[in-house]
Coordinates of C-alpha atoms and ligand atoms in Angstrom, one line a residue:
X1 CA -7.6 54.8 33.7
X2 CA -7.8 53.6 30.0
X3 CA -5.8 50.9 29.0
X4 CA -4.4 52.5 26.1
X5 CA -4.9 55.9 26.5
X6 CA -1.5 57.9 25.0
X7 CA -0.1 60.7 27.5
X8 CA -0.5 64.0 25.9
X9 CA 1.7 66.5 27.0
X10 CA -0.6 69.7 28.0
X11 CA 0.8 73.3 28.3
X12 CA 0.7 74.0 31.6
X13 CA 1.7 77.1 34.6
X14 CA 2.3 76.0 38.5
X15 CA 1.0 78.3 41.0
X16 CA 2.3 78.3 44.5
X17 CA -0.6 76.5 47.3
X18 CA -1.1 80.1 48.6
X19 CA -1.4 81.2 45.1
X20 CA -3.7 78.8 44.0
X21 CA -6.0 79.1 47.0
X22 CA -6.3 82.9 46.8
X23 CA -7.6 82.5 43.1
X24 CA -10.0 79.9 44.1
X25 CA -11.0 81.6 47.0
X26 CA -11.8 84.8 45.0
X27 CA -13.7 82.6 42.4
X28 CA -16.2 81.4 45.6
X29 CA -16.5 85.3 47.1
X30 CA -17.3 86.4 43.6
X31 CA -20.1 83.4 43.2
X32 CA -21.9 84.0 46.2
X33 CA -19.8 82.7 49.3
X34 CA -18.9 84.8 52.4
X35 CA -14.9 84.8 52.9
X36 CA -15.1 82.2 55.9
X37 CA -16.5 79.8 53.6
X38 CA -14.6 81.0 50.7
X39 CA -11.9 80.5 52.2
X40 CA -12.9 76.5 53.8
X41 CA -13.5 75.6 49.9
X42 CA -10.5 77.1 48.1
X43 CA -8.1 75.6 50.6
X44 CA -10.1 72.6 50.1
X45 CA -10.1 72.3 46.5
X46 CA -6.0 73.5 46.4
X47 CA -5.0 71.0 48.4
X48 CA -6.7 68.2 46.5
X49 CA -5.5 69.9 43.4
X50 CA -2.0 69.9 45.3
X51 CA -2.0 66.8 45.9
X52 CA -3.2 65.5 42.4
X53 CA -6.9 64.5 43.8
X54 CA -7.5 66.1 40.4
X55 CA -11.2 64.3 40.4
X56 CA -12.1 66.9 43.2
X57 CA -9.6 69.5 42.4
X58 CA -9.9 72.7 40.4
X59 CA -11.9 70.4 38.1
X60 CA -14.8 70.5 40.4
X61 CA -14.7 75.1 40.0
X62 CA -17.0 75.1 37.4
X63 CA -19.7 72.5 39.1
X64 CA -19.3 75.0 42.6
X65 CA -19.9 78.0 40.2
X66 CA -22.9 76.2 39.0
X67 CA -24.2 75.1 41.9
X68 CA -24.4 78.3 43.1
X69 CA -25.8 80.6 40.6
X70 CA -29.2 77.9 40.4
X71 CA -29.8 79.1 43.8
X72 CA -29.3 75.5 45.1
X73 CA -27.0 75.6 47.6
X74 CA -26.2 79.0 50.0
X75 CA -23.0 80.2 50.3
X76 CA -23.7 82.8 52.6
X77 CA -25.3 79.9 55.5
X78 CA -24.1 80.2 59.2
X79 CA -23.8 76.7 60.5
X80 CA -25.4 76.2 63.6
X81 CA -23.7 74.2 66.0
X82 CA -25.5 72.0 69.3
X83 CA -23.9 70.5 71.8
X84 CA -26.2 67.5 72.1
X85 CA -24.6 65.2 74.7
X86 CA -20.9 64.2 76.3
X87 CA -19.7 62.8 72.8
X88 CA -21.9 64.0 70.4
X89 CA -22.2 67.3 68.3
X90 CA -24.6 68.3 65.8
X91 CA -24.3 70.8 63.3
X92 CA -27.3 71.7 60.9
X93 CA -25.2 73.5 57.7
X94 CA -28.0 75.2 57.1
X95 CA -28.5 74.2 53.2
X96 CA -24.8 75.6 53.0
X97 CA -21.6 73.2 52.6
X98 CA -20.7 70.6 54.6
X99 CA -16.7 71.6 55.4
X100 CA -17.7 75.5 56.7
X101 CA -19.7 73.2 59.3
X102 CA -17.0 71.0 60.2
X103 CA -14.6 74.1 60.8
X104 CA -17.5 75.8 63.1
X105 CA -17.7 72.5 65.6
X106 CA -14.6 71.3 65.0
X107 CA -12.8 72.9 68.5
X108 CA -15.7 71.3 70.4
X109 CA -15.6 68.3 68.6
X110 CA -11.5 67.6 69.5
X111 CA -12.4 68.6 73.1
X112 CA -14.9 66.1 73.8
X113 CA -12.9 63.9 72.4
X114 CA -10.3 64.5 74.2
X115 CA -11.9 64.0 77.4
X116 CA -14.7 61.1 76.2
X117 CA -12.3 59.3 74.6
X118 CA -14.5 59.2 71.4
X119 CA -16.7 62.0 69.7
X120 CA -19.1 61.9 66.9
X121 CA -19.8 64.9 64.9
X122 CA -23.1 65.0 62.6
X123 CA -23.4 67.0 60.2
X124 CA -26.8 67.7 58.2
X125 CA -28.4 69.8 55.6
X126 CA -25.2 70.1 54.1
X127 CA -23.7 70.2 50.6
X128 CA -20.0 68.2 50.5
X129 CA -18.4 68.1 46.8
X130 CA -14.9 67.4 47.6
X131 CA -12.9 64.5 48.4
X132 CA -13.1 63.3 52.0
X133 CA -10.0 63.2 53.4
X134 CA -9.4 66.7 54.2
X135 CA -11.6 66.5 56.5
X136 CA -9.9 63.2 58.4
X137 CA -6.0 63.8 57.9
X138 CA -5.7 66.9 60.5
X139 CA -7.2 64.8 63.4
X140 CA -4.7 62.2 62.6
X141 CA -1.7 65.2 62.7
X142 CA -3.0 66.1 66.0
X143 CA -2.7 62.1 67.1
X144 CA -5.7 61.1 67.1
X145 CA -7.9 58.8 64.6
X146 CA -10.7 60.1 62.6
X147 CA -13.3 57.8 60.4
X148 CA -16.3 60.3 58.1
X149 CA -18.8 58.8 55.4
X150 CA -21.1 61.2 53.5
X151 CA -23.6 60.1 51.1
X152 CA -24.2 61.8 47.6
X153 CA -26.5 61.3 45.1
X154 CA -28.3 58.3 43.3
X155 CA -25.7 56.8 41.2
X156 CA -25.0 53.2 41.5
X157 CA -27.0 50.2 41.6
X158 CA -26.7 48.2 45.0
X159 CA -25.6 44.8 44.3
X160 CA -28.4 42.7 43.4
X161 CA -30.7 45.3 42.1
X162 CA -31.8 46.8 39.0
X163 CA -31.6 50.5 39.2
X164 CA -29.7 52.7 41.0
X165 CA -30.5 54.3 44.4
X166 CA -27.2 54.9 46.5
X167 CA -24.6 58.0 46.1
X168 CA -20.6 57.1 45.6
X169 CA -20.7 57.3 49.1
X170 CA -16.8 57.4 50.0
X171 CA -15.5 56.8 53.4
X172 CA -12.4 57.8 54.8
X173 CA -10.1 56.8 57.6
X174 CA -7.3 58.5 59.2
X175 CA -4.5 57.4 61.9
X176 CA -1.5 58.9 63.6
X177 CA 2.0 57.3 63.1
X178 CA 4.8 57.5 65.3
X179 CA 7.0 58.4 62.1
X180 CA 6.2 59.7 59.1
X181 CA 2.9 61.2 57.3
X182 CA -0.6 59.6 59.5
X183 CA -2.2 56.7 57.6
X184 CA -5.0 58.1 55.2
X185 CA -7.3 56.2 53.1
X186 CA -10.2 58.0 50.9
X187 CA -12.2 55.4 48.8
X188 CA -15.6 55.9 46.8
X189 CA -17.7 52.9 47.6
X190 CA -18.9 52.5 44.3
X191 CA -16.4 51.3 41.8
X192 CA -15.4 54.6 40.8
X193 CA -15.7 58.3 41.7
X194 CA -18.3 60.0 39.7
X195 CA -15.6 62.9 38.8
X196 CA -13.3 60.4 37.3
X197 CA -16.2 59.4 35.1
X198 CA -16.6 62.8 33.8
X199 CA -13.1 63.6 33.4
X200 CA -13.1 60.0 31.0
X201 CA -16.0 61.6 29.3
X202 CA -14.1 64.7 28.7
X203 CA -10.7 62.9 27.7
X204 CA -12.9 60.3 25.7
X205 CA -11.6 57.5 27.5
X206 CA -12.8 54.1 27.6
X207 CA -13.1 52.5 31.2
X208 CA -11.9 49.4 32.9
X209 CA -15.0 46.4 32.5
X210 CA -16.9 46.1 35.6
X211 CA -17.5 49.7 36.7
X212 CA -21.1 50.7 34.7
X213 CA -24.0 49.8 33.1
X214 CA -26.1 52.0 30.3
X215 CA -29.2 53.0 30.4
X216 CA -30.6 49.5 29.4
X217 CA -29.1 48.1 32.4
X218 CA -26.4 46.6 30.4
X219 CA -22.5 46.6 31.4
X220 CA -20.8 49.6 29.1
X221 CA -17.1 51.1 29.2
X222 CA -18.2 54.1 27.6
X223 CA -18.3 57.2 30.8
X224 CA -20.7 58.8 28.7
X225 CA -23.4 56.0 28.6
X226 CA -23.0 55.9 32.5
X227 CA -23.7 59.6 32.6
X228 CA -26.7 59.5 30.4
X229 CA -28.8 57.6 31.7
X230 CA -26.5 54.7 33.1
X231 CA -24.9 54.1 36.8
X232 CA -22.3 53.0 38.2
X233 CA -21.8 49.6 40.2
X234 CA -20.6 49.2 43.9
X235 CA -16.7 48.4 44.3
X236 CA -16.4 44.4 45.6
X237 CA -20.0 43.4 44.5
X238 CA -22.3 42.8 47.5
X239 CA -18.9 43.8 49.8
X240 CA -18.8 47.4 48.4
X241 CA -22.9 47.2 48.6
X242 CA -22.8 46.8 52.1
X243 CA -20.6 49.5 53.0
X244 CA -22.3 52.2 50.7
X245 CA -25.6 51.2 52.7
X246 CA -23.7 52.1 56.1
X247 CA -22.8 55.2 54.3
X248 CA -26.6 56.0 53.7
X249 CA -27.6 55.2 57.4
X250 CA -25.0 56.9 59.0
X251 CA -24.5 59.8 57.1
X252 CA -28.4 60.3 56.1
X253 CA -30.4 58.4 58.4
X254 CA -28.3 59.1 61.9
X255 CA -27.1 62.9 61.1
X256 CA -30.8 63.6 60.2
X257 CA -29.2 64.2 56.5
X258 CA -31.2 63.2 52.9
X259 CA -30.7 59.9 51.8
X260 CA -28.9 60.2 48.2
X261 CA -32.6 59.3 46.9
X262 CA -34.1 61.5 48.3
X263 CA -33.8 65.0 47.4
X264 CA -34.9 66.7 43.9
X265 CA -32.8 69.0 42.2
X266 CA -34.6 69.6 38.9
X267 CA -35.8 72.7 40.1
X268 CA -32.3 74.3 39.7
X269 CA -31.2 74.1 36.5
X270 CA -27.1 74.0 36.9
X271 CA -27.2 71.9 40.4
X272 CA -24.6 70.0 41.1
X273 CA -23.7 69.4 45.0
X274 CA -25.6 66.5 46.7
X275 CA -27.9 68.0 49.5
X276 CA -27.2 65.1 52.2
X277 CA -25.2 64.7 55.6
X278 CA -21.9 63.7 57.0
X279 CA -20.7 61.7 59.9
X280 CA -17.4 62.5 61.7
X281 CA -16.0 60.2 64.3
X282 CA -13.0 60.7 66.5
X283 CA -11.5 58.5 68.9
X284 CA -8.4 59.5 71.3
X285 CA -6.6 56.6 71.3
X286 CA -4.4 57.7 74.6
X287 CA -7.1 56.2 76.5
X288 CA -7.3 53.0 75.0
X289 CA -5.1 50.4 77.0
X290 CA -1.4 49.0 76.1
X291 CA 0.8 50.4 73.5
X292 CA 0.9 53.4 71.8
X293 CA -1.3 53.6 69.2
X294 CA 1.4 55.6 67.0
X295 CA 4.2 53.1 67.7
X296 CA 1.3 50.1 66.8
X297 CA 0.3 51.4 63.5
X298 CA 4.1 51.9 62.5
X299 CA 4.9 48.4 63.3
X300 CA 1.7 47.3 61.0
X301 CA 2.9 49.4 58.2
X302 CA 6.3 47.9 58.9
X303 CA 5.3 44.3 58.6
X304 CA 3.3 45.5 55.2
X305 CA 6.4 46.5 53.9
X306 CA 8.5 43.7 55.0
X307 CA 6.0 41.0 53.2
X308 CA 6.3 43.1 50.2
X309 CA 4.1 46.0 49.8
X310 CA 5.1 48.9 47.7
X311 CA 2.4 51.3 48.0
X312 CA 0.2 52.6 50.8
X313 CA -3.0 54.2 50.7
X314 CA -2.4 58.0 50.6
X315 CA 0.9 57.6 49.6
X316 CA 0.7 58.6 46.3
X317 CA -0.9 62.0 47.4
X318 CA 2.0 62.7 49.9
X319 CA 4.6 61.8 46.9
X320 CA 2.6 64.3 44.6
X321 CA 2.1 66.9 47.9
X322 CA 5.9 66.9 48.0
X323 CA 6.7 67.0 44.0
X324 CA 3.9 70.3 44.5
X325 CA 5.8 71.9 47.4
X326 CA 9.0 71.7 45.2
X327 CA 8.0 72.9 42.0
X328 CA 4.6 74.5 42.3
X329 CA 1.0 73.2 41.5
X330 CA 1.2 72.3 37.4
X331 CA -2.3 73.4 35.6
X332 CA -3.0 73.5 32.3
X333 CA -3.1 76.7 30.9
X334 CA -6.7 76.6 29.3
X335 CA -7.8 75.3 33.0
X336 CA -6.1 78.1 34.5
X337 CA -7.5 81.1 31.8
X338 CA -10.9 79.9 33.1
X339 CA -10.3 79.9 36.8
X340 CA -9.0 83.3 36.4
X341 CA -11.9 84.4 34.0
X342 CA -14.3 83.0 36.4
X343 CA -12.4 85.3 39.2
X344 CA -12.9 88.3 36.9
X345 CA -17.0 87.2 36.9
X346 CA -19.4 88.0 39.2
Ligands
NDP401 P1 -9.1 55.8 44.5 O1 -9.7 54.5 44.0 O2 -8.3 56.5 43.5 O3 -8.3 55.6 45.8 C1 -8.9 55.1 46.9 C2 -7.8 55.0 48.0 O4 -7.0 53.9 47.7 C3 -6.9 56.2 48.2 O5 -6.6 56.3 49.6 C4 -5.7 55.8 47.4 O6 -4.5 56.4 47.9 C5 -5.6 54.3 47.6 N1 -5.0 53.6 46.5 C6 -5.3 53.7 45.2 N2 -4.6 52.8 44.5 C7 -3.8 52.1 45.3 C8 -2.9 51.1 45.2 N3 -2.5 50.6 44.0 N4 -2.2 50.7 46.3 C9 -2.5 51.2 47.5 N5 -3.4 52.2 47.7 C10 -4.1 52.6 46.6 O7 -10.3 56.8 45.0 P2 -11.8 56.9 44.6 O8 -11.9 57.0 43.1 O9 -12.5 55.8 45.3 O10 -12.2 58.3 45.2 C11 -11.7 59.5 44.8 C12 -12.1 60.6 45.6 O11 -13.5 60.9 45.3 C13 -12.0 60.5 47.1 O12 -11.2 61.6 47.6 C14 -13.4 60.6 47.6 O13 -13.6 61.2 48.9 C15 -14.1 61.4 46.5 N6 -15.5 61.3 46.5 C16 -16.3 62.2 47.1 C17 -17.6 62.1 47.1 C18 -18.5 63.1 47.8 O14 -19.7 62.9 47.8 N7 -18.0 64.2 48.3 C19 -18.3 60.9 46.5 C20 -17.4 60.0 46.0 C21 -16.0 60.1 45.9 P3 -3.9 57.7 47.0 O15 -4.8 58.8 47.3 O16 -2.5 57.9 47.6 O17 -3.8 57.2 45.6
PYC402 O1 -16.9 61.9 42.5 O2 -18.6 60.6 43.1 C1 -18.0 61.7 43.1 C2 -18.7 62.8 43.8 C3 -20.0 63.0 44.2 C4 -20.1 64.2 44.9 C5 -18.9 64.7 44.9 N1 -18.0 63.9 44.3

C-alpha cells in the first residue's frame, strides 16, 4: 500500500482451513452467536483469511466481538424468509447478519432461478462485515452468474460534494468458466476499503494521494486523519460516485434496507457492523440464446491474455487459496494468542 513501506518479517503459525474455522467459530458461539450462524461467519472470515482478503479476515474478530457485546447486532436472529413472487425472495435478517440470511433462502433462491431464468434475493435488516465475494463465487461453481451490492456506512464523499454520506459500498460479480476457477471480482466503490485504512493506521502507513480527505475537507495521506474525522473519496471520481449510489438504491432503497446515512449507532458503544441491506442477483445463463456462456467467458479471458494481460481479477486470491491449501493459513502469532484468548472468553 505504502510506497516505501519495508516488509517486516512477523513470527507467525499456519492453521489448517478446518482449523482456523473451528477457532473462529468458537470465538462467535462464545460472543453470543447460535452455531448456525457461528458457523456462516467463521467459514466466512477463514476463507478470506485463506485467501489473504486479510482486510476482512481474522482482522475483522475483534470488531464482530465488539459488535456484539454493545448489544447492536443479534447473533442469536432467525432470518425470515418470503417467497414474494416468481423471481424474487425476500429475507428480513432480523437485526442479525446478513450471510446467515443468504444461507436460509439461498435453496429457493437457485431454484427460481433455475426455472425463471433470473432471481433476485433481497436481503434487509441485516448486518454484512465481510468481503463480498463469498457470497457470489459458489453460484458461479454451480454455473451460473451471480452480481450482490451492500451498502455500509457513511464514509466517503460522493463526487462533487462536501461531506460524506455513502458506505464503501463494494459490488461483486461472479461467472462460470468452462476451464479453470469462475471469474470473480470484489471491489469497494470508494477508493479504498475502510479495513485497509485501519490496518494503514495500525502499521502507520502513509497512503497513495487521491484516496482521503481530513476533517477540514482537505486531501491527506495519513489513514488516521481519514478515520478521525476525515472520509474517504469514491474510486474513478464521478464514475465510482455513480456506482456507489446504485449501491445505496439497490441495496437500501429496493431491499427495504437503511441507507448507509441513515442509522445511529452511538447508542452502542463498541458498534461496528453497518445495519443496512443486500441485493443478490442470479441469472441462469442456459437459457440465454447461442453459445455457452462458460465457453464465451473463456474465450474473453483468452483474448485478455493474448493482448497482454497478466493478472485477473480474483486471481490473486486463487494463487494465495492454493499457496494456503499447501502450507496452511500463516498468522502471526500475537494475532493468533488473541483469537484463541478471545475463544477462552465469554
Ligand atoms: P481491491 O481493490 O484490493 O480489489 C478489487 C478487485 O480488483 C478484486 O477482485 C481484485 O482481485 C482485483 N484486483 C486488484 N488489483 C488488481 C490488478 N492489479 N489487476 C487485476 N485485478 C486486480 O479490493 P477493495 O479494496 O476494493 O475491497 C476489498 C474488500 O473489502 C472486498 O472484498 C469488499 O467486498 C470488502 N468490502 C466490504 C464492505 C462491506 O460493507 N461488507 C465494504 C467495502 C469493502 P484479487 O482479490 O485477486 O486481488
Ligand atoms: O472495509 O469498507 C470496509 C467495510 C465496511 C464494512 C465492512 N467492511
Amino acid at each position: 500500500m505504502s510506497a516505501s513501506s519495508p516488509v517486516v518479517e512477523v513470527p507467525s503459525e499456519t492453521l489448517s482451513l478446518p482449523a482456523l474455522v473451528q477457532l473462529l467459530q468458537t470465538i462467535f458461539q462464545r460472543h453470543g452467536c447460535r452455531a448456525e450462524v457461528a458457523r456462516c461467519l467463521a467459514e466466512n472470515c477463514a476463507a478470506a483469511e485463506r485467501d489473504g482478503a486479510h482486510s476482512h479476515g481474522v482482522f475483522r474478530i475483534q470488531g464482530y466481538v465488539s459488535t456484539l457485546a454493545s448489544g447492536w447486532v443479534d447473533g442469536r436472529a432467525l432470518p425470515v424468509v418470503e417467497d414474494v413472487a416468481a423471481a424474487f425472495v425476500r429475507v428480513d435478517a432480523a437485526n442479525g447478519f446478513a450471510q446467515p440470511a443468504l444461507a436460509a433462502a439461498r435453496q429457493l433462491l437457485v431454484d427460481k432461478t433455475r426455472s425463471a431464468g433470473i432471481a433476485l434475493l433481497a436481503i434487509r435488516n441485516s448486518h454484512h462485515f465481510a468481503a463480498l465475494w463469498p457470497d457470489v463465487e459458489p453460484f458461479a461453481e454451480e454455473g451460473l452468474v451471480a452480481l450482490s451490492v451492500v451498502n455500509s456506512m457513511t464514509c466517503v464523499v460522493p463526487h462533487g460534494a462536501d461531506r460524506p454520506l455513502f458506505g464503501t459500498n463494494p459490488i461483486a460479480f461472479a461467472a462460470p468458466q468452462a476451464q479453470g476457477q469462475p471469474i470473480v471480482f470484489d471491489l469497494a466503490t470508494s477508493a479504498i476499503a475502510h479495513g485497509d485504512v485501519q490496518i494503514a493506521a495500525r502499521k502507520g502507513e502513509r497512503l497513495p494521494p487521491g484516496i482521503g480527505v481530513d476533517s477540514l475537507g482537505q486531501p491527506t495521506q495519513d489513514p488516521r486523519a481519514i478515520l478521525e474525522g476525515g472520509a474517504l473519496l469514491p474510486f474513478g471520481g464521478h464514475k465510482g460516485s455513480a456506482l456507489s449510489m446504485m449501491v445505496e438504491l439497490l441495496a437500501a432503497a429496493l431491499t427495504g434496507g437503511n441507507f448507509s446515512f441513515e442509522f445511529d449507532w452511538s447508542d452502542h458503544p463498541g458498534a461496528r457492523t453497518p445495519w443496512t441491506g443486500q441485493l443478490l442477483i442470479v441469472i441462469d445463463p442456459s437459457k440465454a440464446a447461442g453459445q455457452s456462456f462458460a465457453e464465451r467467458s473463456q474465450e474473453l479471458v483468452r483474448q485478455m491474455h493474448a493482448v497482454g494481460l497478466k493478472r485477473l481479477p480474483g486471481e490473486r486470491r486463487q494463487q494465495q487459496r492454493e499457496r494456503s491449501q499447501q502450507h496452511g493459513i500463516a498468522i502471526a502469532v500475537e494475532q493468533l494468542q488473541q483469537l484463541r484468548a478471545l475463544a477462552e472468553e465469554g
